[in-house]
Short mmCIF file of C-alpha atoms and ligand atoms in Angstrom, two decimals:
data_model
loop_
_atom_site.label_atom_id
_atom_site.label_comp_id
_atom_site.label_asym_id
_atom_site.label_seq_id
_atom_site.Cartn_x
_atom_site.Cartn_y
_atom_site.Cartn_z
CA MET A 1 -14.08 29.49 60.11
CA THR A 2 -17.65 29.87 61.28
CA SER A 3 -20.52 28.45 59.37
CA HIS A 4 -24.06 27.62 60.31
CA THR A 5 -26.69 25.39 58.19
CA ALA A 6 -30.66 25.38 58.97
CA SER A 7 -33.48 24.27 56.92
CA ALA A 8 -37.21 24.45 56.71
CA PRO A 9 -39.78 21.93 55.19
CA GLY A 10 -42.46 22.30 52.53
CA LYS A 11 -46.03 22.33 53.43
CA ILE A 12 -49.75 21.57 52.49
CA ILE A 13 -52.89 22.76 53.63
CA LEU A 14 -55.24 19.81 54.83
CA PHE A 15 -58.38 21.88 55.25
CA GLY A 16 -59.70 25.41 55.36
CA GLU A 17 -57.67 27.36 52.88
CA HIS A 18 -59.24 30.52 51.70
CA ALA A 19 -62.04 30.54 54.56
CA VAL A 20 -58.58 30.82 56.73
CA VAL A 21 -58.09 34.25 55.35
CA TYR A 22 -61.84 35.32 57.04
CA GLY A 23 -60.97 34.10 60.45
CA GLN A 24 -62.08 30.51 59.89
CA PRO A 25 -59.93 27.63 61.37
CA ALA A 26 -57.61 25.68 59.10
CA LEU A 27 -55.13 22.68 59.35
CA ALA A 28 -51.84 22.27 57.68
CA ALA A 29 -48.59 20.08 58.19
CA PRO A 30 -45.06 20.04 57.01
CA VAL A 31 -43.77 18.15 54.34
CA HIS A 32 -40.61 17.18 55.24
CA LYS A 33 -39.36 15.58 51.96
CA VAL A 34 -39.06 18.56 50.53
CA GLN A 35 -36.67 21.19 52.08
CA ALA A 36 -35.13 24.62 51.73
CA LYS A 37 -31.79 24.59 53.29
CA ALA A 38 -29.53 27.64 53.75
CA SER A 39 -25.72 27.78 55.06
CA VAL A 40 -23.69 30.85 56.16
CA ALA A 41 -19.99 30.96 56.08
CA ASP A 42 -17.43 33.42 56.77
CA SER A 43 -16.36 35.48 53.48
CA ALA A 44 -13.43 38.03 52.83
CA SER A 45 -13.26 41.14 54.84
CA GLY A 46 -15.43 44.06 53.28
CA SER A 47 -17.43 41.66 51.17
CA GLY A 48 -20.51 42.36 52.99
CA LEU A 49 -23.71 39.67 52.91
CA VAL A 50 -24.10 37.84 49.69
CA ILE A 51 -26.98 35.17 49.44
CA GLU A 52 -26.59 32.66 46.56
CA ALA A 53 -28.90 30.24 45.08
CA SER A 54 -27.93 28.31 42.15
CA ASN A 55 -31.15 26.52 41.42
CA LEU A 56 -32.91 29.87 41.51
CA ASN A 57 -30.01 31.44 39.50
CA LEU A 58 -29.54 34.03 41.90
CA ARG A 59 -26.51 35.94 43.33
CA LEU A 60 -27.30 38.94 45.01
CA SER A 61 -25.54 41.52 47.77
CA ILE A 62 -27.91 42.75 50.52
CA ALA A 63 -26.50 46.08 50.17
CA GLU A 64 -27.36 46.10 46.42
CA ALA A 65 -30.82 44.24 46.18
CA ALA A 66 -33.25 46.57 48.22
CA THR A 67 -36.58 44.95 47.59
CA HIS A 68 -35.54 41.17 46.91
CA ALA A 69 -37.66 38.96 49.38
CA LEU A 70 -34.53 37.08 50.47
CA ALA A 71 -32.36 40.39 50.91
CA VAL A 72 -35.48 41.78 52.76
CA THR A 73 -35.28 38.50 55.02
CA ALA A 74 -31.78 38.97 55.89
CA ARG A 75 -32.16 42.62 56.60
CA LEU A 76 -34.75 41.83 58.83
CA VAL A 77 -33.14 39.56 60.95
CA LEU A 78 -30.13 42.13 61.37
CA GLU A 79 -32.60 44.57 62.56
CA LYS A 80 -34.34 42.25 64.91
CA LEU A 81 -30.92 41.22 66.32
CA GLN A 82 -29.60 44.78 66.33
CA LYS A 83 -26.48 43.35 64.36
CA PRO A 84 -24.36 45.04 61.83
CA GLU A 85 -24.24 43.42 58.33
CA PRO A 86 -21.49 40.54 58.67
CA ASP A 87 -18.89 39.60 55.83
CA ALA A 88 -20.60 36.12 54.99
CA LEU A 89 -21.92 34.33 52.04
CA ILE A 90 -25.51 32.35 52.55
CA THR A 91 -25.92 29.51 50.32
CA ILE A 92 -29.50 28.31 49.68
CA GLN A 93 -30.72 25.25 48.26
CA SER A 94 -34.11 23.86 47.70
CA THR A 95 -36.09 20.84 46.76
CA ILE A 96 -39.46 22.27 47.33
CA PRO A 97 -41.12 23.25 43.89
CA ILE A 98 -41.53 26.36 43.11
CA ALA A 99 -45.04 28.38 42.73
CA ALA A 100 -46.86 25.25 43.64
CA GLY A 101 -48.39 26.13 46.77
CA LEU A 102 -45.80 23.77 48.64
CA GLY A 103 -44.72 26.93 50.56
CA SER A 104 -41.50 27.34 48.59
CA GLY A 105 -41.05 31.07 49.37
CA ALA A 106 -41.80 30.79 53.24
CA ALA A 107 -39.63 27.71 53.59
CA VAL A 108 -36.55 29.80 51.78
CA SER A 109 -37.00 32.69 54.11
CA ALA A 110 -37.46 30.63 57.06
CA ALA A 111 -34.24 28.30 56.26
CA LEU A 112 -32.26 31.64 55.81
CA ALA A 113 -33.49 33.40 58.69
CA ARG A 114 -32.77 30.29 61.06
CA ALA A 115 -29.17 29.97 59.51
CA LEU A 116 -28.25 33.57 59.67
CA SER A 117 -29.34 34.42 63.42
CA GLY A 118 -27.73 31.12 64.19
CA TYR A 119 -24.74 32.10 62.50
CA LEU A 120 -24.93 35.48 64.50
CA GLY A 121 -25.01 33.65 67.68
CA SER A 122 -28.54 34.47 68.54
CA PRO A 123 -31.11 31.95 67.05
CA LEU A 124 -34.59 33.00 66.57
CA ASN A 125 -37.28 30.89 68.42
CA GLN A 126 -40.14 29.26 66.06
CA ALA A 127 -42.61 32.37 67.29
CA GLU A 128 -39.90 35.07 66.32
CA LEU A 129 -38.93 33.14 63.04
CA SER A 130 -42.83 32.95 62.03
CA THR A 131 -43.39 36.62 62.90
CA LEU A 132 -40.63 37.48 60.84
CA VAL A 133 -41.41 35.16 57.76
CA TYR A 134 -44.90 36.61 57.75
CA GLU A 135 -43.32 39.86 56.91
CA ILE A 136 -42.05 38.34 53.63
CA GLU A 137 -45.29 36.70 53.09
CA LYS A 138 -46.76 39.87 52.88
CA LEU A 139 -44.71 41.00 49.99
CA HIS A 140 -45.74 37.80 47.84
CA HIS A 141 -49.43 37.55 48.88
CA GLY A 142 -50.86 41.17 49.89
CA THR A 143 -53.17 39.67 52.56
CA PRO A 144 -51.75 36.40 54.12
CA SER A 145 -53.62 34.58 56.57
CA GLY A 146 -50.01 33.67 58.27
CA ILE A 147 -50.62 29.76 57.91
CA ASP A 148 -47.72 29.37 55.55
CA ASN A 149 -45.14 30.86 57.87
CA THR A 150 -46.75 29.25 60.82
CA VAL A 151 -46.43 25.50 59.56
CA VAL A 152 -43.15 26.09 57.97
CA CYS A 153 -41.37 27.51 60.82
CA TYR A 154 -43.06 25.50 63.27
CA GLY A 155 -42.26 22.19 61.15
CA ARG A 156 -45.16 20.08 62.63
CA PRO A 157 -48.97 20.17 61.97
CA VAL A 158 -50.91 23.14 63.21
CA TYR A 159 -54.62 24.18 63.80
CA PHE A 160 -54.34 27.81 62.99
CA VAL A 161 -56.98 30.89 63.19
CA ARG A 162 -55.67 33.87 62.25
CA GLY A 163 -54.57 36.43 64.55
CA THR A 164 -54.12 33.92 67.48
CA PRO A 165 -51.12 31.68 68.49
CA PRO A 166 -51.15 28.66 66.40
CA GLU A 167 -51.77 25.05 68.32
CA PRO A 168 -50.36 22.05 67.70
CA LEU A 169 -52.47 19.48 65.70
CA ARG A 170 -51.88 16.22 67.76
CA VAL A 171 -52.25 13.45 65.08
CA GLY A 172 -53.77 10.41 66.90
CA ARG A 173 -52.86 7.93 63.80
CA ALA A 174 -50.43 8.80 61.39
CA PHE A 175 -51.98 9.15 57.82
CA HIS A 176 -50.85 8.94 54.35
CA MET A 177 -51.36 11.40 51.35
CA ILE A 178 -50.40 11.81 47.86
CA ILE A 179 -49.46 15.56 46.44
CA ALA A 180 -50.05 15.73 42.84
CA ASP A 181 -48.96 18.60 40.84
CA THR A 182 -51.45 19.97 37.84
CA GLY A 183 -48.31 21.58 36.45
CA VAL A 184 -50.74 24.71 36.15
CA THR A 185 -49.09 27.47 37.71
CA SER A 186 -51.40 29.80 39.67
CA PRO A 187 -49.99 32.84 42.15
CA THR A 188 -51.76 32.66 45.45
CA HIS A 189 -52.61 36.31 45.28
CA VAL A 190 -54.67 35.74 42.11
CA ALA A 191 -56.97 33.16 43.99
CA VAL A 192 -57.01 35.06 46.90
CA GLY A 193 -58.14 38.30 45.18
CA GLY A 194 -60.65 36.63 43.26
CA VAL A 195 -62.35 35.45 46.36
CA ARG A 196 -62.27 38.93 47.55
CA GLU A 197 -64.20 40.28 44.93
CA ARG A 198 -66.56 37.75 44.78
CA TRP A 199 -67.12 38.18 48.55
CA GLU A 200 -67.43 42.06 48.35
CA ARG A 201 -70.23 41.24 45.77
CA ASP A 202 -72.07 38.94 47.86
CA ARG A 203 -70.68 38.52 51.65
CA GLU A 204 -73.86 36.93 53.07
CA LYS A 205 -73.25 34.03 50.33
CA TYR A 206 -69.84 33.72 51.08
CA ASP A 207 -69.51 34.21 54.82
CA ALA A 208 -71.99 31.12 54.96
CA LEU A 209 -69.57 29.07 52.83
CA PHE A 210 -66.69 30.21 54.75
CA ALA A 211 -68.51 29.14 58.05
CA GLU A 212 -69.13 25.85 56.58
CA ILE A 213 -65.62 25.20 55.53
CA GLY A 214 -64.80 26.24 58.99
CA GLN A 215 -66.85 23.84 60.47
CA ILE A 216 -65.49 20.88 58.43
CA ALA A 217 -61.75 22.01 59.77
CA GLU A 218 -63.01 21.41 63.26
CA GLN A 219 -64.55 18.29 62.30
CA ALA A 220 -61.42 17.23 60.83
CA ARG A 221 -59.32 18.32 63.61
CA GLN A 222 -61.58 16.20 65.96
CA ALA A 223 -61.15 13.07 63.41
CA ILE A 224 -57.20 13.55 63.21
CA GLU A 225 -56.75 14.10 67.16
CA GLU A 226 -59.14 10.78 67.74
CA GLY A 227 -57.14 9.07 64.79
CA ASN A 228 -60.54 8.13 63.07
CA LEU A 229 -59.29 8.24 59.56
CA GLY A 230 -62.43 6.80 58.26
CA ARG A 231 -64.06 10.34 58.91
CA LEU A 232 -61.35 12.35 56.93
CA GLY A 233 -61.97 11.51 53.19
CA PRO A 234 -65.61 12.36 53.25
CA LEU A 235 -64.69 15.59 55.06
CA MET A 236 -62.18 16.54 52.26
CA THR A 237 -64.53 15.49 49.71
CA ARG A 238 -67.14 18.12 51.29
CA ASN A 239 -64.44 20.82 51.71
CA GLN A 240 -63.48 20.21 48.05
CA SER A 241 -67.10 20.73 46.91
CA LEU A 242 -67.32 24.13 48.89
CA LEU A 243 -63.96 25.28 47.36
CA GLY A 244 -65.62 24.61 43.94
CA GLN A 245 -68.41 26.98 45.03
CA ILE A 246 -66.13 29.77 46.23
CA GLY A 247 -64.37 29.33 42.61
CA VAL A 248 -60.89 28.13 43.43
CA SER A 249 -61.16 24.79 41.63
CA CYS A 250 -60.31 24.21 37.83
CA ASN A 251 -60.72 21.54 35.32
CA ALA A 252 -56.86 20.27 35.92
CA LEU A 253 -57.66 19.83 39.80
CA GLU A 254 -61.29 18.19 39.06
CA ARG A 255 -59.59 15.74 36.79
CA LEU A 256 -56.69 14.80 39.20
CA ILE A 257 -59.37 14.60 42.45
CA ASP A 258 -61.75 12.43 40.08
CA ALA A 259 -58.48 9.94 39.07
CA ALA A 260 -57.62 9.70 42.79
CA GLU A 261 -60.93 8.79 44.12
CA LYS A 262 -61.31 6.47 41.24
CA ALA A 263 -58.19 4.68 42.08
CA GLY A 264 -59.41 4.24 45.35
CA ALA A 265 -58.47 7.61 47.45
CA GLN A 266 -60.39 7.74 50.59
CA GLY A 267 -60.79 11.57 49.70
CA ALA A 268 -59.13 14.26 47.67
CA LYS A 269 -58.93 18.00 47.27
CA LEU A 270 -56.96 20.87 46.30
CA SER A 271 -54.38 22.13 48.52
CA GLY A 272 -53.33 26.06 48.90
CA GLY A 273 -54.79 28.85 46.73
CA GLY A 274 -56.08 26.61 43.79
CA LEU A 275 -57.05 27.33 40.21
CA GLY A 276 -53.81 25.20 39.46
CA GLY A 277 -51.09 24.09 41.86
CA ASN A 278 -51.43 20.99 44.23
CA MET A 279 -54.17 18.26 45.05
CA ILE A 280 -54.05 16.01 47.91
CA ALA A 281 -55.42 12.58 48.56
CA LEU A 282 -55.72 10.44 51.70
CA VAL A 283 -54.77 6.82 50.82
CA ALA A 284 -54.27 3.74 52.57
CA PRO A 285 -50.19 3.00 52.16
CA GLU A 286 -50.86 -0.14 50.02
CA SER A 287 -53.01 1.95 47.65
CA ALA A 288 -50.40 4.64 47.34
CA GLY A 289 -48.41 3.16 44.47
CA PRO A 290 -51.45 2.64 42.28
CA ILE A 291 -52.91 6.14 43.02
CA GLU A 292 -49.66 8.04 42.27
CA LYS A 293 -49.63 6.10 39.18
CA ALA A 294 -53.12 6.99 38.11
CA LEU A 295 -52.68 10.60 38.96
CA LYS A 296 -49.43 10.60 36.65
CA GLN A 297 -51.52 9.15 33.81
CA THR A 298 -53.81 11.67 34.27
CA GLY A 299 -51.31 14.37 33.79
CA ALA A 300 -49.81 15.24 37.37
CA ILE A 301 -46.30 16.56 36.70
CA ARG A 302 -44.94 15.31 40.25
CA THR A 303 -46.23 13.24 42.80
CA ILE A 304 -45.05 13.18 46.53
CA HIS A 305 -46.00 10.37 49.19
CA THR A 306 -45.81 12.29 52.61
CA ILE A 307 -47.03 10.68 56.00
CA VAL A 308 -48.67 13.13 58.33
CA GLN A 309 -47.68 12.30 61.95
O1 LIG B 1 -49.75 29.60 49.47
P1 LIG B 1 -50.75 28.68 49.09
O2 LIG B 1 -51.16 28.71 47.68
O3 LIG B 1 -50.78 27.55 49.67
O4 LIG B 1 -52.14 29.57 49.75
C1 LIG B 1 -51.96 29.60 51.06
C2 LIG B 1 -53.68 29.53 51.53
C3 LIG B 1 -54.64 30.39 51.58
O5 LIG B 1 -55.79 30.24 52.33
C4 LIG B 1 -55.29 30.33 50.20
C5 LIG B 1 -54.31 31.96 51.38
C6 LIG B 1 -53.85 32.24 53.07
O6 LIG B 1 -53.39 33.46 52.94
O7 LIG B 1 -54.17 31.62 53.94
#
């Protein structure tokens, strides 16, 4: 019996979300503590390719499900490798919270494509995988910049500019982040669409705000590469203020950001699309516990302690 298993991590955007859609640089990092896993195993002859994800309550055969993102992912792999549909069962398991801006959709597709291509004997490389998952991201978001599929497929911190090959982000000194979920679900395409509408009404103002966010991302890249963590916190705070000005923050995020700062975080900002979802706080390792506690007391439904390295 042949079987093949692969995984892909969750992700956070450290700097530059939204502005990245308009060509500015952004920084993102994988979160390996949460993972999507896919296993592919032979099944009975004539059964075709079936995808099962028990924690999504999902079972579909790719012959019947024409438009489901996971069926499209599997079909794109078969087309790319020019292979016929095998008789196999793909089992998906994920610990990445769904619709929380942690890259769950991209990671599940990446794990599936990685496992299926490996099972078929032609494993896709990171760049091929990222290009394929980008096609799926378009189904979810409309106009994705490509940063989510990139960080999830490469599995390491990246410096990303839309339309150019990603550059690895060298981390001079590892740093600790607390990720906290507001519990407010917020589809990325709604936040991205709102920014686009406002940009269309006042391009000059928004282009200037995006450029400022881009400069912060450049400065943050330098600080991270030099291991100058003292500069990072204030850069997060400035990035957050600009995200507020482009209209993607909200009360639930502001409350958590405020609580993290009061509990001793060195900086905090929303991460991802905003209007809900997650925030991130830069913390000294010894204050991680108290900051997680403060975030939970302020209403965070989940916290994750991650180390960017
Ligand atoms: O998928 P999310 O919610 O982490 O947001 C992705 C980041 C955005 O910049 C808001 C959108 C994009 O395509 O880059």
